[in-house]
Amino acid sequence: MKDLLAKFTAVGRQHAELLAQVGSDPLGVRMDRVIGPTEAEIEGRRCVLLGSNNYLGLTFEPTALEGAHVALDAAGTGTTGSRVANGSYSMHQDLERQLAAFFRRRHALLFSTGYQANVGMLSAIAGRDDTVLIDSDCHASIYDGCKLSDATVQRFRHNDPENLDRRLARLQAPGNALVVIEGIYSMLGDRAPVREIAEVTRRHGAYLMVDEAHSLGVTGPGARGVAAEAGVADKVDFIVGTFSKSVGTIGGFCAADHDALEAIRLSARAYLFTASLPPAVVASARCTLERMRTDPGLRDRLWANAEIVYDGLARMGFELGPEKTPVIAVRMPDTQTGLATWRDLLDAGVYVNLALPPATPNGNCLLRCSVCAAHSADQLDHVLAAFARVADAPDWRGTAAE
């Protein structure tokens, strides 16, 4: 009998090599104790969390904690059912209405994760005669949703409206065209040129979906994301996103003005065949969404902190992502240097994400940093001091030593 799992031998070998080089697993870091939104205990030391996607620091929001406790006591630990079975509580419907109002749309659909929101929507709405055009840097969940659809899929060059324009002009498929982009891209932290892409999309009669996962709560009027920031939210057909970043919990959604969104409840398998969000999660999301909507000071502190970190790293000579946002990518010259630098930072009490190819653009090894509104000045000083020690080390092989 052939080994069904033989295909994973190479993956296991590569993972073992990572462990041998670093001495611990950079892809399986254990938080022994979470101290707050910006700090945790890892391997017996207190570490500043600079890789959590907790942009607004709302994971310990007092109103959300209280709301979650009340919902837990009132409705239990879970629904144990799909939204089309026993898993639709009044609070799920209240959250959908809140999301629709937040994005100024007529409808909103709640999913159990952000991943499922993209997979569920794309696999449901893109049919056999349709074409989906996605930015080449889109998240894996968008790629997976396209794979599960019956549509033809094309990639256009990252953040390149002219390339998209040419691809749309050449389309001869009899069905519809759907363009999919992200608001802020999760690896390099650059914004999509939403205004230009919306103009191209409309000119060709195509539909537009924007994943605001990393821009919800981060930018735009009312914290509604990049499309709202660009003033073209009304040109976006489908807004998808997640609660696992700025909202500080878990879940996903799609908001739209299309009345047919309600019929997708009966068509999207990622909605139909999974249990709905637990009551405590729904309650906490309702509280943090409201805090996000009503407290612009959170975004002000986030962007001030992002500027401190980005400018500080740039002064040291690190090669950074193309744009100053709360997602800051530090390019490493090679994977070996990236591993060693990640380990040095962790030893210095700073946790960042190690991002390795093929999950990264252009095959780069990245140290991916995500800044939080709740980071204190002392914590940011500690972060920059740790990076400075790396850059000053005699064996540093990155651009900062040049």
PDB file of N, CA and C in Angstrom, residues 169-241:
ATOM      1  N   ALA A 169     -10.754  44.142 -20.264  1.00  0.00           N
ATOM      2  CA  ALA A 169     -11.059  44.467 -21.658  1.00  0.00           C
ATOM      3  C   ALA A 169     -10.969  43.235 -22.555  1.00  0.00           C
ATOM      4  N   ARG A 170     -10.135  42.262 -22.165  1.00  0.00           N
ATOM      5  CA  ARG A 170      -9.950  41.068 -23.001  1.00  0.00           C
ATOM      6  C   ARG A 170     -10.955  39.954 -22.696  1.00  0.00           C
ATOM      7  N   LEU A 171     -11.754  40.127 -21.665  1.00  0.00           N
ATOM      8  CA  LEU A 171     -12.673  39.062 -21.272  1.00  0.00           C
ATOM      9  C   LEU A 171     -13.710  38.796 -22.365  1.00  0.00           C
ATOM     10  N   GLN A 172     -13.935  37.513 -22.632  1.00  0.00           N
ATOM     11  CA  GLN A 172     -14.956  37.124 -23.606  1.00  0.00           C
ATOM     12  C   GLN A 172     -15.938  36.128 -23.011  1.00  0.00           C
ATOM     13  N   ALA A 173     -15.819  35.859 -21.722  1.00  0.00           N
ATOM     14  CA  ALA A 173     -16.724  34.913 -21.072  1.00  0.00           C
ATOM     15  C   ALA A 173     -18.145  35.473 -21.083  1.00  0.00           C
ATOM     16  N   PRO A 174     -19.140  34.608 -21.203  1.00  0.00           N
ATOM     17  CA  PRO A 174     -20.524  35.082 -21.312  1.00  0.00           C
ATOM     18  C   PRO A 174     -21.097  35.584 -19.991  1.00  0.00           C
ATOM     19  N   GLY A 175     -20.491  35.234 -18.868  1.00  0.00           N
ATOM     20  CA  GLY A 175     -21.052  35.577 -17.569  1.00  0.00           C
ATOM     21  C   GLY A 175     -20.561  36.902 -17.031  1.00  0.00           C
ATOM     22  N   ASN A 176     -20.677  37.062 -15.708  1.00  0.00           N
ATOM     23  CA  ASN A 176     -20.265  38.276 -15.032  1.00  0.00           C
ATOM     24  C   ASN A 176     -18.797  38.221 -14.640  1.00  0.00           C
ATOM     25  N   ALA A 177     -18.249  39.399 -14.341  1.00  0.00           N
ATOM     26  CA  ALA A 177     -16.883  39.507 -13.843  1.00  0.00           C
ATOM     27  C   ALA A 177     -16.926  40.072 -12.429  1.00  0.00           C
ATOM     28  N   LEU A 178     -16.136  39.485 -11.542  1.00  0.00           N
ATOM     29  CA  LEU A 178     -16.031  39.922 -10.154  1.00  0.00           C
ATOM     30  C   LEU A 178     -14.571  40.202  -9.852  1.00  0.00           C
ATOM     31  N   VAL A 179     -14.285  41.405  -9.377  1.00  0.00           N
ATOM     32  CA  VAL A 179     -12.925  41.802  -8.994  1.00  0.00           C
ATOM     33  C   VAL A 179     -12.824  41.726  -7.474  1.00  0.00           C
ATOM     34  N   VAL A 180     -11.742  41.125  -6.980  1.00  0.00           N
ATOM     35  CA  VAL A 180     -11.563  40.947  -5.539  1.00  0.00           C
ATOM     36  C   VAL A 180     -10.215  41.531  -5.122  1.00  0.00           C
ATOM     37  N   ILE A 181     -10.248  42.413  -4.138  1.00  0.00           N
ATOM     38  CA  ILE A 181      -9.033  43.019  -3.606  1.00  0.00           C
ATOM     39  C   ILE A 181      -9.132  43.057  -2.081  1.00  0.00           C
ATOM     40  N   GLU A 182      -8.046  43.439  -1.438  1.00  0.00           N
ATOM     41  CA  GLU A 182      -8.047  43.697  -0.009  1.00  0.00           C
ATOM     42  C   GLU A 182      -7.891  45.192   0.233  1.00  0.00           C
ATOM     43  N   GLY A 183      -8.347  45.662   1.394  1.00  0.00           N
ATOM     44  CA  GLY A 183      -8.184  47.075   1.726  1.00  0.00           C
ATOM     45  C   GLY A 183      -6.750  47.396   2.078  1.00  0.00           C
ATOM     46  N   ILE A 184      -6.237  46.766   3.133  1.00  0.00           N
ATOM     47  CA  ILE A 184      -4.820  46.786   3.482  1.00  0.00           C
ATOM     48  C   ILE A 184      -4.329  45.352   3.380  1.00  0.00           C
ATOM     49  N   TYR A 185      -3.235  45.155   2.650  1.00  0.00           N
ATOM     50  CA  TYR A 185      -2.746  43.796   2.430  1.00  0.00           C
ATOM     51  C   TYR A 185      -1.970  43.307   3.643  1.00  0.00           C
ATOM     52  N   SER A 186      -2.216  42.032   3.979  1.00  0.00           N
ATOM     53  CA  SER A 186      -1.831  41.523   5.288  1.00  0.00           C
ATOM     54  C   SER A 186      -0.341  41.309   5.461  1.00  0.00           C
ATOM     55  N   MET A 187       0.405  41.166   4.390  1.00  0.00           N
ATOM     56  CA  MET A 187       1.835  40.900   4.524  1.00  0.00           C
ATOM     57  C   MET A 187       2.676  42.170   4.463  1.00  0.00           C
ATOM     58  N   LEU A 188       2.499  42.982   3.433  1.00  0.00           N
ATOM     59  CA  LEU A 188       3.325  44.184   3.267  1.00  0.00           C
ATOM     60  C   LEU A 188       2.681  45.432   3.849  1.00  0.00           C
ATOM     61  N   GLY A 189       1.384  45.374   4.158  1.00  0.00           N
ATOM     62  CA  GLY A 189       0.740  46.508   4.800  1.00  0.00           C
ATOM     63  C   GLY A 189       0.383  47.653   3.879  1.00  0.00           C
ATOM     64  N   ASP A 190       0.421  47.453   2.566  1.00  0.00           N
ATOM     65  CA  ASP A 190       0.103  48.534   1.637  1.00  0.00           C
ATOM     66  C   ASP A 190      -1.391  48.558   1.342  1.00  0.00           C
ATOM     67  N   ARG A 191      -1.912  49.774   1.146  1.00  0.00           N
ATOM     68  CA  ARG A 191      -3.319  49.955   0.796  1.00  0.00           C
ATOM     69  C   ARG A 191      -3.553  49.625  -0.675  1.00  0.00           C
ATOM     70  N   ALA A 192      -4.750  49.175  -0.967  1.00  0.00           N
ATOM     71  CA  ALA A 192      -5.175  49.036  -2.359  1.00  0.00           C
ATOM     72  C   ALA A 192      -5.590  50.403  -2.899  1.00  0.00           C
ATOM     73  N   PRO A 193      -5.316  50.678  -4.176  1.00  0.00           N
ATOM     74  CA  PRO A 193      -5.818  51.902  -4.807  1.00  0.00           C
ATOM     75  C   PRO A 193      -7.303  51.724  -5.144  1.00  0.00           C
ATOM     76  N   VAL A 194      -8.129  51.742  -4.114  1.00  0.00           N
ATOM     77  CA  VAL A 194      -9.534  51.349  -4.279  1.00  0.00           C
ATOM     78  C   VAL A 194     -10.268  52.281  -5.231  1.00  0.00           C
ATOM     79  N   ARG A 195      -9.986  53.567  -5.165  1.00  0.00           N
ATOM     80  CA  ARG A 195     -10.692  54.507  -6.041  1.00  0.00           C
ATOM     81  C   ARG A 195     -10.459  54.151  -7.515  1.00  0.00           C
ATOM     82  N   GLU A 196      -9.199  53.932  -7.886  1.00  0.00           N
ATOM     83  CA  GLU A 196      -8.869  53.637  -9.277  1.00  0.00           C
ATOM     84  C   GLU A 196      -9.430  52.276  -9.700  1.00  0.00           C
ATOM     85  N   ILE A 197      -9.338  51.289  -8.801  1.00  0.00           N
ATOM     86  CA  ILE A 197      -9.851  49.965  -9.134  1.00  0.00           C
ATOM     87  C   ILE A 197     -11.368  49.993  -9.266  1.00  0.00           C
ATOM     88  N   ALA A 198     -12.037  50.761  -8.415  1.00  0.00           N
ATOM     89  CA  ALA A 198     -13.492  50.879  -8.517  1.00  0.00           C
ATOM     90  C   ALA A 198     -13.897  51.520  -9.836  1.00  0.00           C
ATOM     91  N   GLU A 199     -13.126  52.505 -10.273  1.00  0.00           N
ATOM     92  CA  GLU A 199     -13.445  53.182 -11.536  1.00  0.00           C
ATOM     93  C   GLU A 199     -13.301  52.220 -12.712  1.00  0.00           C
ATOM     94  N   VAL A 200     -12.205  51.446 -12.723  1.00  0.00           N
ATOM     95  CA  VAL A 200     -11.977  50.466 -13.785  1.00  0.00           C
ATOM     96  C   VAL A 200     -13.076  49.404 -13.762  1.00  0.00           C
ATOM     97  N   THR A 201     -13.394  48.932 -12.582  1.00  0.00           N
ATOM     98  CA  THR A 201     -14.396  47.882 -12.440  1.00  0.00           C
ATOM     99  C   THR A 201     -15.748  48.341 -12.986  1.00  0.00           C
ATOM    100  N   ARG A 202     -16.166  49.562 -12.606  1.00  0.00           N
ATOM    101  CA  ARG A 202     -17.454  50.082 -13.062  1.00  0.00           C
ATOM    102  C   ARG A 202     -17.463  50.300 -14.578  1.00  0.00           C
ATOM    103  N   ARG A 203     -16.354  50.765 -15.109  1.00  0.00           N
ATOM    104  CA  ARG A 203     -16.307  51.044 -16.540  1.00  0.00           C
ATOM    105  C   ARG A 203     -16.527  49.783 -17.372  1.00  0.00           C
ATOM    106  N   HIS A 204     -16.123  48.650 -16.819  1.00  0.00           N
ATOM    107  CA  HIS A 204     -16.288  47.381 -17.540  1.00  0.00           C
ATOM    108  C   HIS A 204     -17.530  46.615 -17.101  1.00  0.00           C
ATOM    109  N   GLY A 205     -18.357  47.212 -16.245  1.00  0.00           N
ATOM    110  CA  GLY A 205     -19.575  46.550 -15.822  1.00  0.00           C
ATOM    111  C   GLY A 205     -19.348  45.354 -14.926  1.00  0.00           C
ATOM    112  N   ALA A 206     -18.222  45.346 -14.193  1.00  0.00           N
ATOM    113  CA  ALA A 206     -17.902  44.234 -13.296  1.00  0.00           C
ATOM    114  C   ALA A 206     -18.346  44.554 -11.878  1.00  0.00           C
ATOM    115  N   TYR A 207     -18.349  43.542 -11.040  1.00  0.00           N
ATOM    116  CA  TYR A 207     -18.650  43.689  -9.620  1.00  0.00           C
ATOM    117  C   TYR A 207     -17.348  43.794  -8.838  1.00  0.00           C
ATOM    118  N   LEU A 208     -17.424  44.384  -7.634  1.00  0.00           N
ATOM    119  CA  LEU A 208     -16.226  44.589  -6.816  1.00  0.00           C
ATOM    120  C   LEU A 208     -16.457  44.101  -5.398  1.00  0.00           C
ATOM    121  N   MET A 209     -15.541  43.267  -4.932  1.00  0.00           N
ATOM    122  CA  MET A 209     -15.538  42.801  -3.546  1.00  0.00           C
ATOM    123  C   MET A 209     -14.250  43.290  -2.885  1.00  0.00           C
ATOM    124  N   VAL A 210     -14.369  43.877  -1.695  1.00  0.00           N
ATOM    125  CA  VAL A 210     -13.206  44.348  -0.945  1.00  0.00           C
ATOM    126  C   VAL A 210     -13.174  43.651   0.409  1.00  0.00           C
ATOM    127  N   ASP A 211     -12.056  43.008   0.687  1.00  0.00           N
ATOM    128  CA  ASP A 211     -11.836  42.379   1.985  1.00  0.00           C
ATOM    129  C   ASP A 211     -11.169  43.413   2.894  1.00  0.00           C
ATOM    130  N   GLU A 212     -11.928  43.898   3.865  1.00  0.00           N
ATOM    131  CA  GLU A 212     -11.431  44.948   4.769  1.00  0.00           C
ATOM    132  C   GLU A 212     -10.896  44.346   6.083  1.00  0.00           C
ATOM    133  N   ALA A 213     -10.397  43.107   6.027  1.00  0.00           N
ATOM    134  CA  ALA A 213      -9.961  42.426   7.248  1.00  0.00           C
ATOM    135  C   ALA A 213      -8.966  43.251   8.050  1.00  0.00           C
ATOM    136  N   HIS A 214      -7.952  43.813   7.378  1.00  0.00           N
ATOM    137  CA  HIS A 214      -6.890  44.537   8.076  1.00  0.00           C
ATOM    138  C   HIS A 214      -7.093  46.056   8.037  1.00  0.00           C
ATOM    139  N   SER A 215      -8.209  46.509   7.505  1.00  0.00           N
ATOM    140  CA  SER A 215      -8.481  47.947   7.462  1.00  0.00           C
ATOM    141  C   SER A 215      -9.725  48.332   8.244  1.00  0.00           C
ATOM    142  N   LEU A 216     -10.604  47.379   8.551  1.00  0.00           N
ATOM    143  CA  LEU A 216     -11.739  47.645   9.430  1.00  0.00           C
ATOM    144  C   LEU A 216     -11.216  48.106  10.791  1.00  0.00           C
ATOM    145  N   GLY A 217     -11.714  49.244  11.265  1.00  0.00           N
ATOM    146  CA  GLY A 217     -11.270  49.767  12.546  1.00  0.00           C
ATOM    147  C   GLY A 217      -9.986  50.552  12.475  1.00  0.00           C
ATOM    148  N   VAL A 218      -9.256  50.402  11.379  1.00  0.00           N
ATOM    149  CA  VAL A 218      -7.930  51.007  11.255  1.00  0.00           C
ATOM    150  C   VAL A 218      -7.980  52.353  10.556  1.00  0.00           C
ATOM    151  N   THR A 219      -8.861  52.494   9.574  1.00  0.00           N
ATOM    152  CA  THR A 219      -8.868  53.706   8.772  1.00  0.00           C
ATOM    153  C   THR A 219     -10.270  53.981   8.248  1.00  0.00           C
ATOM    154  N   GLY A 220     -10.433  55.159   7.670  1.00  0.00           N
ATOM    155  CA  GLY A 220     -11.701  55.532   7.066  1.00  0.00           C
ATOM    156  C   GLY A 220     -12.657  56.184   8.041  1.00  0.00           C
ATOM    157  N   PRO A 221     -13.602  56.972   7.540  1.00  0.00           N
ATOM    158  CA  PRO A 221     -14.615  57.588   8.409  1.00  0.00           C
ATOM    159  C   PRO A 221     -15.426  56.518   9.129  1.00  0.00           C
ATOM    160  N   GLY A 222     -15.620  56.718  10.421  1.00  0.00           N
ATOM    161  CA  GLY A 222     -16.351  55.741  11.210  1.00  0.00           C
ATOM    162  C   GLY A 222     -15.660  54.405  11.323  1.00  0.00           C
ATOM    163  N   ALA A 223     -14.347  54.349  11.006  1.00  0.00           N
ATOM    164  CA  ALA A 223     -13.539  53.123  11.083  1.00  0.00           C
ATOM    165  C   ALA A 223     -13.992  52.082  10.071  1.00  0.00           C
ATOM    166  N   ARG A 224     -14.605  52.509   8.947  1.00  0.00           N
ATOM    167  CA  ARG A 224     -15.204  51.563   8.008  1.00  0.00           C
ATOM    168  C   ARG A 224     -14.232  51.017   6.968  1.00  0.00           C
ATOM    169  N   GLY A 225     -12.975  51.448   6.981  1.00  0.00           N
ATOM    170  CA  GLY A 225     -11.993  50.832   6.106  1.00  0.00           C
ATOM    171  C   GLY A 225     -11.543  51.692   4.946  1.00  0.00           C
ATOM    172  N   VAL A 226     -10.786  51.075   4.040  1.00  0.00           N
ATOM    173  CA  VAL A 226     -10.108  51.789   2.960  1.00  0.00           C
ATOM    174  C   VAL A 226     -11.094  52.293   1.908  1.00  0.00           C
ATOM    175  N   ALA A 227     -12.123  51.523   1.600  1.00  0.00           N
ATOM    176  CA  ALA A 227     -13.089  51.982   0.591  1.00  0.00           C
ATOM    177  C   ALA A 227     -13.781  53.255   1.052  1.00  0.00           C
ATOM    178  N   ALA A 228     -14.146  53.304   2.326  1.00  0.00           N
ATOM    179  CA  ALA A 228     -14.754  54.516   2.865  1.00  0.00           C
ATOM    180  C   ALA A 228     -13.738  55.647   2.913  1.00  0.00           C
ATOM    181  N   GLU A 229     -12.504  55.332   3.254  1.00  0.00           N
ATOM    182  CA  GLU A 229     -11.444  56.347   3.278  1.00  0.00           C
ATOM    183  C   GLU A 229     -11.262  56.974   1.895  1.00  0.00           C
ATOM    184  N   ALA A 230     -11.357  56.155   0.838  1.00  0.00           N
ATOM    185  CA  ALA A 230     -11.183  56.641  -0.525  1.00  0.00           C
ATOM    186  C   ALA A 230     -12.444  57.309  -1.072  1.00  0.00           C
ATOM    187  N   GLY A 231     -13.538  57.242  -0.319  1.00  0.00           N
ATOM    188  CA  GLY A 231     -14.778  57.872  -0.761  1.00  0.00           C
ATOM    189  C   GLY A 231     -15.523  57.100  -1.828  1.00  0.00           C
ATOM    190  N   VAL A 232     -15.251  55.781  -1.925  1.00  0.00           N
ATOM    191  CA  VAL A 232     -15.902  54.985  -2.976  1.00  0.00           C
ATOM    192  C   VAL A 232     -16.617  53.772  -2.386  1.00  0.00           C
ATOM    193  N   ALA A 233     -16.982  53.832  -1.121  1.00  0.00           N
ATOM    194  CA  ALA A 233     -17.677  52.688  -0.517  1.00  0.00           C
ATOM    195  C   ALA A 233     -18.952  52.346  -1.280  1.00  0.00           C
ATOM    196  N   ASP A 234     -19.610  53.351  -1.855  1.00  0.00           N
ATOM    197  CA  ASP A 234     -20.838  53.091  -2.598  1.00  0.00           C
ATOM    198  C   ASP A 234     -20.578  52.391  -3.925  1.00  0.00           C
ATOM    199  N   LYS A 235     -19.323  52.317  -4.339  1.00  0.00           N
ATOM    200  CA  LYS A 235     -18.964  51.616  -5.586  1.00  0.00           C
ATOM    201  C   LYS A 235     -18.559  50.167  -5.319  1.00  0.00           C
ATOM    202  N   VAL A 236     -18.558  49.758  -4.063  1.00  0.00           N
ATOM    203  CA  VAL A 236     -18.175  48.398  -3.689  1.00  0.00           C
ATOM    204  C   VAL A 236     -19.437  47.568  -3.508  1.00  0.00           C
ATOM    205  N   ASP A 237     -19.507  46.438  -4.188  1.00  0.00           N
ATOM    206  CA  ASP A 237     -20.699  45.598  -4.118  1.00  0.00           C
ATOM    207  C   ASP A 237     -20.734  44.749  -2.856  1.00  0.00           C
ATOM    208  N   PHE A 238     -19.584  44.204  -2.475  1.00  0.00           N
ATOM    209  CA  PHE A 238     -19.518  43.301  -1.326  1.00  0.00           C
ATOM    210  C   PHE A 238     -18.341  43.697  -0.438  1.00  0.00           C
ATOM    211  N   ILE A 239     -18.630  43.971   0.827  1.00  0.00           N
ATOM    212  CA  ILE A 239     -17.582  44.221   1.814  1.00  0.00           C
ATOM    213  C   ILE A 239     -17.503  42.994   2.711  1.00  0.00           C
ATOM    214  N   VAL A 240     -16.350  42.355   2.716  1.00  0.00           N
ATOM    215  CA  VAL A 240     -16.152  41.205   3.598  1.00  0.00           C
ATOM    216  C   VAL A 240     -15.082  41.554   4.625  1.00  0.00           C
ATOM    217  N   GLY A 241     -15.066  40.810   5.700  1.00  0.00           N
ATOM    218  CA  GLY A 241     -14.078  41.083   6.733  1.00  0.00           C
ATOM    219  C   GLY A 241     -14.139  40.075   7.853  1.00  0.00           C
TER     220      GLY A 241
END
